[in-house]
Tab-separated table of C-alpha atoms and ligand atoms in Angstrom:
chain	number	residue	atom	x	y	z
A	22	MET	CA	56.420	192.795	204.345
A	23	SER	CA	57.675	189.205	204.359
A	24	SER	CA	59.214	187.388	207.269
A	25	TRP	CA	61.798	184.642	207.654
A	26	SER	CA	62.962	182.575	210.600
A	27	ASN	CA	65.475	179.787	211.068
A	28	TRP	CA	64.698	176.166	212.054
A	29	ALA	CA	65.443	176.746	215.733
A	30	GLY	CA	63.166	179.797	215.824
A	31	ASN	CA	65.793	181.978	217.538
A	32	VAL	CA	66.450	184.186	214.471
A	33	THR	CA	63.589	186.063	212.804
A	34	THR	CA	63.874	188.831	210.223
A	35	ALA	CA	61.659	190.865	207.921
A	36	PRO	CA	63.421	191.045	204.544
A	37	ASP	CA	62.322	193.755	202.092
A	38	LEU	CA	62.010	191.108	199.427
A	39	ILE	CA	62.261	187.338	199.173
A	40	ALA	CA	63.279	186.299	195.648
A	41	HIS	CA	63.343	182.778	194.192
A	42	PRO	CA	65.729	182.878	191.222
A	43	ALA	CA	65.656	179.851	188.912
A	44	SER	CA	69.016	180.287	187.147
A	45	THR	CA	72.473	181.832	187.429
A	46	ASP	CA	71.342	184.586	185.009
A	47	GLU	CA	68.475	185.486	187.334
A	48	VAL	CA	70.892	185.603	190.286
A	49	VAL	CA	73.196	187.931	188.308
A	50	ALA	CA	70.224	190.219	187.547
A	51	LEU	CA	69.174	190.301	191.223
A	52	VAL	CA	72.729	191.035	192.375
A	53	GLY	CA	72.837	193.916	189.894
A	54	ALA	CA	69.490	195.311	190.992
A	55	HIS	CA	69.796	195.258	194.785
A	56	PRO	CA	72.329	196.972	197.073
A	57	ARG	CA	72.290	194.252	199.764
A	58	LEU	CA	71.445	190.554	199.425
A	59	LYS	CA	71.810	187.307	201.308
A	60	ALA	CA	71.234	183.790	200.061
A	61	VAL	CA	69.643	181.344	202.471
A	62	GLY	CA	69.439	177.594	202.302
A	63	ALA	CA	67.188	175.682	204.678
A	64	GLY	CA	67.659	178.093	207.594
A	65	HIS	CA	69.300	175.333	209.620
A	66	SER	CA	71.948	177.595	211.137
A	67	PHE	CA	71.445	178.508	214.777
A	68	THR	CA	73.479	181.689	214.322
A	69	PRO	CA	72.078	184.699	212.384
A	70	ILE	CA	74.594	183.957	209.598
A	71	ALA	CA	71.821	183.847	206.981
A	72	ALA	CA	69.702	186.710	208.352
A	73	THR	CA	68.942	189.826	206.358
A	74	ASP	CA	66.458	192.684	206.400
A	75	ALA	CA	67.303	193.516	202.769
A	76	THR	CA	66.888	191.105	199.818
A	77	LEU	CA	66.801	187.432	200.649
A	78	LEU	CA	67.487	184.903	197.896
A	79	ARG	CA	66.021	181.439	198.288
A	80	LEU	CA	67.575	179.044	195.825
A	81	ASP	CA	64.859	176.430	196.257
A	82	ARG	CA	64.095	176.537	192.505
A	83	MET	CA	67.768	175.911	191.759
A	84	ASN	CA	67.653	172.298	192.845
A	85	ARG	CA	68.610	170.251	189.799
A	86	ILE	CA	71.400	167.799	189.128
A	87	LEU	CA	72.982	169.279	185.992
A	88	HIS	CA	75.450	166.566	185.114
A	89	ALA	CA	76.664	163.302	186.612
A	90	ASP	CA	79.688	161.304	185.489
A	91	THR	CA	79.416	157.899	187.118
A	92	THR	CA	82.952	156.985	186.030
A	93	THR	CA	84.752	159.883	187.712
A	94	GLY	CA	82.091	160.453	190.397
A	95	LEU	CA	81.903	164.171	189.532
A	96	VAL	CA	78.363	165.511	189.929
A	97	ARG	CA	77.377	169.083	189.041
A	98	VAL	CA	74.360	170.414	190.970
A	99	GLN	CA	72.558	173.704	191.338
A	100	ALA	CA	73.542	175.116	194.711
A	101	GLY	CA	70.025	175.203	196.179
A	102	ILE	CA	69.490	171.441	196.039
A	103	SER	CA	68.992	169.976	199.513
A	104	LEU	CA	70.954	166.993	200.762
A	105	HIS	CA	67.563	165.334	201.260
A	106	GLU	CA	66.852	165.616	197.527
A	107	LEU	CA	70.413	164.855	196.501
A	108	ASN	CA	71.276	161.726	198.514
A	109	PRO	CA	68.686	159.302	197.075
A	110	ARG	CA	69.361	160.615	193.571
A	111	LEU	CA	73.072	159.976	194.001
A	112	ALA	CA	72.249	156.489	195.299
A	113	ALA	CA	70.182	155.834	192.162
A	114	LEU	CA	73.307	156.705	190.146
A	115	GLY	CA	75.429	154.328	192.273
A	116	LEU	CA	77.134	157.284	194.002
A	117	ALA	CA	77.263	158.884	197.449
A	118	LEU	CA	78.888	161.739	199.319
A	119	PRO	CA	81.837	160.378	201.315
A	120	ASN	CA	80.513	161.687	204.643
A	121	LEU	CA	77.438	163.480	205.982
A	122	GLY	CA	76.181	165.189	209.135
A	123	ASP	CA	73.233	163.865	211.079
A	124	VAL	CA	70.368	165.598	209.230
A	125	ASP	CA	69.715	166.286	205.541
A	126	PRO	CA	67.382	169.296	204.994
A	127	GLN	CA	70.358	171.653	204.407
A	128	SER	CA	71.085	172.966	200.931
A	129	VAL	CA	74.429	172.054	199.364
A	130	ALA	CA	75.485	175.731	199.365
A	131	GLY	CA	74.351	176.336	202.960
A	132	ALA	CA	75.941	173.163	204.317
A	133	THR	CA	79.296	173.775	202.630
A	134	SER	CA	79.389	177.544	203.291
A	135	THR	CA	79.368	176.941	207.070
A	136	GLY	CA	81.642	173.898	207.171
A	137	THR	CA	78.991	171.277	207.964
A	138	HIS	CA	80.590	167.973	208.937
A	139	GLY	CA	79.900	164.478	210.174
A	140	THR	CA	82.352	162.170	211.894
A	141	GLY	CA	85.331	160.061	210.811
A	142	ALA	CA	88.960	160.423	211.882
A	143	ARG	CA	90.159	159.956	208.301
A	144	LEU	CA	87.363	161.994	206.726
A	145	PHE	CA	86.435	165.649	206.257
A	146	GLY	CA	83.533	168.067	206.250
A	147	ILE	CA	81.191	168.170	203.232
A	148	ALA	CA	82.962	171.199	201.661
A	149	LYS	CA	86.049	169.068	201.070
A	150	ALA	CA	84.012	167.169	198.441
A	151	ILE	CA	83.726	170.346	196.350
A	152	ALA	CA	85.703	169.980	193.115
A	153	ALA	CA	84.527	173.309	191.692
A	154	LEU	CA	81.912	175.964	192.336
A	155	GLN	CA	80.281	178.782	190.443
A	156	LEU	CA	80.182	182.098	192.305
A	157	VAL	CA	78.302	185.261	191.375
A	158	THR	CA	80.304	188.150	192.809
A	159	ALA	CA	79.145	191.617	193.878
A	160	ASP	CA	79.892	193.150	190.465
A	161	GLY	CA	77.844	190.460	188.698
A	162	GLU	CA	80.803	188.450	187.443
A	163	VAL	CA	80.311	184.671	187.258
A	164	LEU	CA	83.465	182.891	188.451
A	165	GLU	CA	84.186	179.204	187.949
A	166	ILE	CA	86.432	178.269	190.867
A	167	ASP	CA	88.147	174.904	190.705
A	168	ALA	CA	91.210	173.419	192.409
A	169	GLY	CA	93.544	175.424	190.170
A	170	HIS	CA	91.854	178.754	190.974
A	171	GLU	CA	93.433	181.129	193.514
A	172	LEU	CA	90.079	181.459	195.354
A	173	PHE	CA	89.482	177.710	195.821
A	174	ASP	CA	90.656	177.523	199.447
A	175	ALA	CA	88.703	180.644	200.419
A	176	ALA	CA	85.477	179.944	198.538
A	177	ARG	CA	84.654	176.382	199.610
A	178	VAL	CA	83.725	177.565	203.139
A	179	GLY	CA	82.804	181.151	202.293
A	180	LEU	CA	80.211	181.919	205.024
A	181	GLY	CA	78.077	183.508	202.288
A	182	ALA	CA	80.462	186.486	202.451
A	183	LEU	CA	82.095	186.260	199.022
A	184	GLY	CA	79.061	186.071	196.740
A	185	ILE	CA	76.180	183.812	195.753
A	186	VAL	CA	77.115	180.199	195.039
A	187	THR	CA	74.973	179.059	192.122
A	188	GLU	CA	76.427	175.693	191.097
A	189	VAL	CA	78.689	173.149	192.764
A	190	THR	CA	80.614	170.165	191.370
A	191	LEU	CA	80.889	167.461	194.000
A	192	GLN	CA	83.451	164.675	194.003
A	193	CYS	CA	81.320	161.690	194.957
A	194	VAL	CA	82.389	158.134	195.756
A	195	PRO	CA	80.797	154.832	194.744
A	196	ALA	CA	77.665	154.193	196.835
A	197	PHE	CA	78.455	152.195	199.978
A	198	LEU	CA	76.698	150.361	202.774
A	199	LEU	CA	77.513	150.922	206.418
A	200	ASN	CA	77.310	148.526	209.296
A	201	ALA	CA	75.874	150.648	212.107
A	202	ARG	CA	76.502	149.499	215.664
A	203	GLU	CA	75.077	151.526	218.512
A	204	GLU	CA	75.947	150.565	222.040
A	205	PRO	CA	75.736	152.153	225.479
A	206	MET	CA	79.052	152.454	227.366
A	207	ALA	CA	80.265	154.214	230.489
A	208	LEU	CA	81.663	157.625	229.531
A	209	SER	CA	84.792	156.896	231.578
A	210	ALA	CA	85.399	153.741	229.492
A	211	VAL	CA	84.839	155.649	226.226
A	212	LEU	CA	87.446	158.229	227.264
A	213	ARG	CA	89.923	155.516	228.301
A	214	GLU	CA	89.588	153.735	224.937
A	215	LEU	CA	89.074	156.859	222.864
A	216	ASP	CA	91.960	156.586	220.398
A	217	ASP	CA	91.178	152.942	219.621
A	218	LEU	CA	87.499	153.733	219.113
A	219	VAL	CA	88.154	156.782	216.926
A	220	ASP	CA	90.939	155.237	214.814
A	221	GLY	CA	89.447	151.738	214.719
A	222	ASN	CA	86.174	152.746	213.050
A	223	ASP	CA	85.413	154.594	209.806
A	224	HIS	CA	82.934	156.839	211.613
A	225	PHE	CA	82.920	156.919	215.396
A	226	GLU	CA	80.865	159.266	217.557
A	227	PHE	CA	79.311	159.255	220.981
A	228	TYR	CA	76.752	161.104	223.038
A	229	PHE	CA	77.085	161.515	226.774
A	230	PHE	CA	74.437	162.461	229.291
A	231	PRO	CA	75.375	165.347	231.619
A	232	HIS	CA	75.202	164.554	235.386
A	233	THR	CA	75.761	160.820	234.640
A	234	ASP	CA	78.555	158.507	233.486
A	235	LYS	CA	76.386	157.201	230.636
A	236	ALA	CA	77.250	157.405	226.965
A	237	LEU	CA	75.846	156.024	223.734
A	238	THR	CA	78.478	155.068	221.161
A	239	LYS	CA	77.934	154.830	217.391
A	240	ARG	CA	80.366	152.913	215.162
A	241	ASN	CA	79.642	153.018	211.443
A	242	ASN	CA	81.874	150.955	209.200
A	243	ARG	CA	81.915	150.143	205.503
A	244	VAL	CA	81.029	146.523	204.819
A	245	PRO	CA	82.897	144.250	202.361
A	246	GLU	CA	81.626	144.279	198.781
A	247	GLY	CA	78.713	141.882	198.271
A	248	THR	CA	77.293	142.263	201.798
A	249	ALA	CA	73.496	142.447	201.742
A	250	PRO	CA	71.708	145.318	203.463
A	251	ALA	CA	69.940	144.469	206.737
A	252	PRO	CA	68.046	147.650	207.596
A	253	LEU	CA	66.261	148.188	210.883
A	254	PRO	CA	62.786	146.678	210.914
A	255	ARG	CA	60.186	149.422	210.558
A	256	TRP	CA	58.843	148.915	214.122
A	257	ARG	CA	62.362	149.351	215.552
A	258	HIS	CA	62.919	152.502	213.518
A	259	LEU	CA	59.588	153.877	214.719
A	260	LEU	CA	60.296	152.953	218.343
A	261	ASP	CA	63.885	154.277	218.522
A	262	ASP	CA	63.980	157.155	216.076
A	263	GLU	CA	60.430	158.420	216.236
A	264	LEU	CA	59.096	157.552	219.692
A	265	LEU	CA	62.180	157.501	221.948
A	266	SER	CA	64.260	160.109	220.083
A	267	ASN	CA	61.499	162.459	218.996
A	268	THR	CA	57.921	162.121	220.349
A	269	LEU	CA	58.690	160.871	223.857
A	270	TYR	CA	61.858	162.925	224.022
A	271	GLU	CA	59.870	166.130	223.467
A	272	GLN	CA	57.707	165.233	226.515
A	273	VAL	CA	60.810	164.381	228.537
A	274	GLN	CA	62.328	167.762	227.673
A	275	ARG	CA	59.110	169.553	228.662
A	276	LEU	CA	59.090	167.698	231.991
A	277	GLY	CA	62.723	168.722	232.554
A	278	THR	CA	61.795	172.355	231.895
A	279	ARG	CA	58.979	172.223	234.517
A	280	ARG	CA	60.931	170.152	237.080
A	281	PRO	CA	64.692	170.817	236.607
A	282	ALA	CA	65.530	168.858	239.772
A	283	LEU	CA	64.486	165.675	237.967
A	284	ILE	CA	66.949	166.145	235.086
A	285	PRO	CA	69.852	164.050	236.452
A	286	ARG	CA	67.462	161.100	236.975
A	287	ILE	CA	65.820	161.679	233.563
A	288	ASN	CA	69.261	161.658	231.914
A	289	ALA	CA	70.227	158.433	233.681
A	290	LEU	CA	66.980	156.858	232.470
A	291	SER	CA	67.405	158.178	228.893
A	292	GLY	CA	70.965	156.820	228.849
A	293	SER	CA	69.668	153.395	229.882
A	294	LEU	CA	66.640	153.295	227.557
A	295	LEU	CA	68.719	153.667	224.404
A	296	GLY	CA	69.830	150.072	223.988
A	297	ALA	CA	72.259	148.356	221.646
A	298	ARG	CA	71.291	147.838	218.010
A	299	GLU	CA	73.047	146.851	214.808
A	300	TYR	CA	71.966	147.089	211.187
A	301	ILE	CA	73.331	147.535	207.649
A	302	ASP	CA	71.979	150.191	205.320
A	303	ALA	CA	72.885	152.698	202.596
A	304	SER	CA	75.330	155.299	203.939
A	305	HIS	CA	72.907	158.238	203.817
A	306	GLU	CA	70.209	156.231	205.619
A	307	VAL	CA	72.679	155.488	208.432
A	308	PHE	CA	74.127	158.995	208.770
A	309	VAL	CA	70.855	160.897	208.804
A	310	SER	CA	68.033	160.728	211.351
A	311	PRO	CA	64.942	162.862	211.934
A	312	ARG	CA	65.216	165.684	214.495
A	313	ARG	CA	61.788	166.864	215.539
A	314	VAL	CA	62.549	168.097	219.059
A	315	ARG	CA	63.543	171.753	218.634
A	316	PHE	CA	66.742	172.774	220.355
A	317	ARG	CA	69.532	175.350	220.323
A	318	GLU	CA	73.087	174.248	219.739
A	319	SER	CA	76.656	175.401	220.139
A	320	GLU	CA	79.512	173.306	218.762
A	321	PHE	CA	83.261	173.807	218.819
A	322	ALA	CA	86.110	172.021	217.042
A	323	LEU	CA	89.053	171.423	219.379
A	324	PRO	CA	92.404	169.788	218.684
A	325	ARG	CA	91.641	166.084	218.949
A	326	ALA	CA	94.223	165.584	221.685
A	327	ALA	CA	92.204	167.918	223.964
A	328	ALA	CA	89.063	165.733	223.943
A	329	ALA	CA	89.351	164.001	227.328
A	330	GLU	CA	90.597	167.085	229.157
A	331	ALA	CA	87.826	169.319	227.804
A	332	ILE	CA	85.145	166.732	228.605
A	333	GLY	CA	86.587	166.421	232.130
A	334	GLU	CA	86.247	170.195	232.542
A	335	MET	CA	82.666	170.031	231.280
A	336	GLN	CA	81.851	167.308	233.819
A	337	ARG	CA	83.280	169.408	236.643
A	338	TRP	CA	81.059	172.293	235.497
A	339	TYR	CA	77.958	170.035	235.415
A	340	ALA	CA	78.790	168.835	238.927
A	341	LYS	CA	78.987	172.278	240.470
A	342	ALA	CA	76.662	174.446	238.342
A	343	ASP	CA	73.237	175.236	239.754
A	344	GLU	CA	71.774	174.404	236.354
A	345	SER	CA	70.702	170.955	235.150
A	346	ILE	CA	71.341	170.104	231.519
A	347	SER	CA	68.831	167.758	229.950
A	348	PHE	CA	70.249	167.316	226.440
A	349	PRO	CA	73.049	164.850	225.660
A	350	VAL	CA	76.400	166.170	224.397
A	351	GLU	CA	77.493	164.977	220.948
A	352	VAL	CA	81.176	164.219	220.267
A	353	ARG	CA	82.584	163.668	216.751
A	354	PHE	CA	85.961	163.593	214.967
A	355	THR	CA	87.415	164.682	211.599
A	356	ALA	CA	90.782	164.899	209.833
A	357	ALA	CA	92.699	168.075	208.992
A	358	ASP	CA	91.864	169.834	205.701
A	359	ASP	CA	93.218	172.734	203.642
A	360	ILE	CA	90.211	175.104	203.512
A	361	TRP	CA	90.990	178.493	205.061
A	362	LEU	CA	87.882	178.938	207.243
A	363	SER	CA	87.039	175.282	207.722
A	364	THR	CA	86.969	174.361	211.403
A	365	GLY	CA	89.203	171.492	210.273
A	366	HIS	CA	91.861	173.779	208.783
A	367	GLU	CA	95.199	171.984	209.201
A	368	ARG	CA	94.042	170.281	212.389
A	369	ASP	CA	92.651	166.884	213.390
A	370	ASN	CA	89.621	167.756	215.468
A	371	VAL	CA	87.216	166.584	218.077
A	372	TYR	CA	83.837	168.351	217.812
A	373	ILE	CA	81.891	168.838	221.006
A	374	ALA	CA	78.286	169.959	220.582
A	375	VAL	CA	76.099	171.158	223.461
A	376	HIS	CA	72.352	171.548	223.149
A	377	GLN	CA	69.523	173.073	225.100
A	378	PHE	CA	65.754	172.580	224.665
A	379	HIS	CA	64.296	175.529	222.737
A	380	ARG	CA	62.129	176.596	225.691
A	381	THR	CA	65.136	176.911	228.007
A	382	ASP	CA	67.519	179.883	227.865
A	383	PRO	CA	70.929	178.464	226.848
A	384	THR	CA	72.946	181.667	227.459
A	385	ARG	CA	74.713	180.759	230.702
A	386	TYR	CA	75.368	177.132	229.767
A	387	PHE	CA	76.738	177.951	226.334
A	388	ALA	CA	78.895	180.797	227.722
A	389	ALA	CA	80.466	178.448	230.284
A	390	MET	CA	81.138	175.847	227.568
A	391	GLN	CA	82.582	178.501	225.254
A	392	ASP	CA	85.066	179.441	227.998
A	393	ILE	CA	86.156	175.808	228.255
A	394	PHE	CA	86.426	175.366	224.490
A	395	THR	CA	88.268	178.613	223.718
A	396	ALA	CA	90.887	177.720	226.362
A	397	HIS	CA	91.692	174.807	223.990
A	398	GLU	CA	91.818	177.001	220.848
A	399	GLY	CA	88.287	175.947	219.965
A	400	ARG	CA	86.817	177.010	216.653
A	401	PRO	CA	83.031	177.373	216.751
A	402	HIS	CA	80.921	175.939	213.937
A	403	TRP	CA	79.929	178.977	211.850
A	404	GLY	CA	76.281	177.940	211.976
A	405	LYS	CA	76.071	177.189	215.718
A	406	MET	CA	75.763	179.599	218.615
A	407	HIS	CA	78.768	181.472	220.008
A	408	THR	CA	79.620	185.075	220.871
A	409	LEU	CA	83.116	185.337	219.379
A	410	GLY	CA	84.399	187.990	216.991
A	411	ALA	CA	87.094	188.686	214.403
A	412	ASP	CA	89.834	189.345	216.993
A	413	TYR	CA	89.447	185.811	218.330
A	414	PHE	CA	89.205	184.145	214.910
A	415	ARG	CA	92.420	185.813	213.842
A	416	THR	CA	94.168	183.822	216.610
A	417	VAL	CA	92.759	180.397	215.697
A	418	TYR	CA	92.702	180.559	211.873
A	419	PRO	CA	96.177	181.104	210.358
A	420	ARG	CA	94.624	182.205	207.017
A	421	PHE	CA	91.971	184.486	208.551
A	422	ASP	CA	93.502	187.712	207.223
A	423	ASP	CA	93.881	186.168	203.770
A	424	PHE	CA	90.162	185.403	203.770
A	425	VAL	CA	89.325	188.959	204.883
A	426	ALA	CA	91.515	190.302	202.055
A	427	VAL	CA	89.608	188.180	199.517
A	428	ARG	CA	86.336	189.510	200.905
A	429	ASP	CA	87.629	193.098	200.665
A	430	ARG	CA	88.521	192.484	197.042
A	431	LEU	CA	85.333	190.656	195.969
A	432	ASP	CA	82.816	192.630	198.021
A	433	PRO	CA	84.269	196.060	198.863
A	434	GLU	CA	80.794	197.620	199.216
A	435	ARG	CA	79.622	194.759	201.466
A	436	LYS	CA	76.647	193.757	199.319
A	437	PHE	CA	76.533	190.363	201.058
A	438	THR	CA	77.100	191.414	204.645
A	439	ASN	CA	74.898	191.191	207.711
A	440	ALA	CA	75.396	191.751	211.438
A	441	TYR	CA	76.807	188.262	211.993
A	442	LEU	CA	79.428	188.607	209.265
A	443	GLN	CA	80.427	191.988	210.699
A	444	GLN	CA	80.905	190.310	214.068
A	445	VAL	CA	82.982	187.359	212.836
A	446	LEU	CA	84.897	188.951	209.940
A	447	GLY	CA	84.995	192.590	211.028
A	448	SER	CA	83.147	195.382	209.294
B	24	FAD	C1	68.687	169.854	213.443
B	24	FAD	C2	70.029	170.308	212.928
B	24	FAD	C3	71.041	169.368	212.769
B	24	FAD	C4	72.306	169.785	212.307
B	24	FAD	N1	73.283	168.826	212.179
B	24	FAD	C5	74.532	169.212	211.781
B	24	FAD	C6	75.587	168.264	211.666
B	24	FAD	O1	75.398	167.053	211.854
B	24	FAD	N2	76.824	168.716	211.330
B	24	FAD	C7	77.072	170.051	211.116
B	24	FAD	O2	78.212	170.413	210.846
B	24	FAD	N3	76.085	170.962	211.179
B	24	FAD	C8	74.822	170.575	211.501
B	24	FAD	N4	73.818	171.516	211.576
B	24	FAD	C9	74.117	172.899	211.148
B	24	FAD	C10	73.821	173.104	209.669
B	24	FAD	O3	74.315	172.052	208.880
B	24	FAD	C11	74.497	174.379	209.148
B	24	FAD	O4	74.157	175.476	209.932
B	24	FAD	C12	74.169	174.651	207.663
B	24	FAD	O5	74.742	175.857	207.271
B	24	FAD	C13	72.707	174.773	207.367
B	24	FAD	O6	72.501	174.754	205.964
B	24	FAD	P1	71.329	175.615	205.364
B	24	FAD	O7	71.109	175.179	203.962
B	24	FAD	O8	70.159	175.590	206.266
B	24	FAD	O9	72.011	177.064	205.343
B	24	FAD	P2	71.509	178.419	206.016
B	24	FAD	O10	71.535	178.272	207.482
B	24	FAD	O11	70.249	178.856	205.378
B	24	FAD	O12	72.698	179.391	205.567
B	24	FAD	C14	73.985	179.210	206.092
B	24	FAD	C15	74.975	180.144	205.393
B	24	FAD	O13	75.119	179.736	204.034
B	24	FAD	C16	74.925	180.850	203.189
B	24	FAD	N5	74.339	180.410	201.938
B	24	FAD	C17	73.265	179.625	201.749
B	24	FAD	N6	73.063	179.465	200.439
B	24	FAD	C18	74.039	180.154	199.799
B	24	FAD	C19	74.375	180.360	198.447
B	24	FAD	N7	73.665	179.837	197.465
B	24	FAD	N8	75.446	181.127	198.161
B	24	FAD	C20	76.189	181.695	199.145
B	24	FAD	N9	75.912	181.525	200.437
B	24	FAD	C21	74.861	180.750	200.761
B	24	FAD	C22	73.986	181.773	203.967
B	24	FAD	O14	74.048	183.096	203.492
B	24	FAD	C23	74.561	181.624	205.346
B	24	FAD	O15	75.689	182.426	205.441
B	24	FAD	C24	72.543	171.142	211.996
B	24	FAD	C25	71.510	172.082	212.148
B	24	FAD	C26	70.262	171.672	212.599
B	24	FAD	C27	69.152	172.686	212.753
């Protein structure tokens, strides 16, 4: 028997079969031959959204760029291609995705199916770049779903519940450089100036350190045409991104696990060590950084206007809880979109992401944060930990029942279901 586990190591399954189809035809044949299947990407979801004990499809052999039109920016890819493979190949064509999250191992299908996003008050999650997708449904039909198709708004963030995505056409933009400016600030000052910071930068985000008033801000802005790149020197990249953010940080997290009483002082020190820096590089090099310290994560999208109030409630919880939280909290922003199950559906959002070191049980912390976030109509990231079910989602997604009806129609026998989809969509 084979086994599979996700990146965080908190979801492990023993599928009956792991298949590696190389084409849409092979996917159709597998869908016809097996009663229950699930496609997985890079296993970068913290929830069991990709888990199955039946047939698991890995689309790692479906990783080609099929067509690229550098005039329109439309790029057709096989759905298993990872963002890590895709980004430099787009750059070589003079193209880029308009926005990205902070890592790149995810597959295009996995990232879009869960609503993966980065930050930018005028920008959207990655699924919004989908111009068309090819979907193999439960009865083996191959649908081409573009903006004129009735399933477009359901299928772009489909949670893997509607079928197997085999190809995706992405609307790319001309490649661009970003000026990246990272700077520590007091959290109280960030919250006071929040609207200016969020609206005044193409991509603004910040991290804050629980039990302190320290924050690290990141402002990424497009540079005028003709600006030369000025990437970080290699030693600085190694010091900041490898040593401070990964190697040393792992040791710091281990120390915090052994001596929780030290965490507030460790956080204050971490917040001070990360100094200011500025550089100019290709967009995907700026967005993405390595993440080698294993953690668990929960992230909710809240109406943007609730940001300061929710963070204030979190700080009051940190102050009185008998638990010390060693990981910084990440805060990002996106614009409203039109995709039915996108966390950004018809709402400008703030995203608040809480993390816990993988050796520490996150249950109590994440439950307390979930209570804060749901009081603000929070929508959890489909790939990040939460305990909510269909009854709740019906209240925060106006098109939830429409999505469930599409699922009933396309997959009445529940070929593509698993326990997580039963929880969030209903049986
Ligand atoms: C270190 C780390 C950093 C992260 N950073 C961010 C971030 O910055 N922003 C953000 O929004 N998220 C982030 N995430 C979450 C991550 O982007 C999502 O969970 C994403 O879904 C993972 O993509 P994947 O390819 O690993 O998909 P998986 O986790 O393998 O699968 C996710 C879902 O997609 C479905 N799926 C996969 N392939 C197909 C297919 N071909 N057809 C149909 N369904 C399919 C699966 O069945 C499952 O339902 C991060 C996760 C980690 C571990």
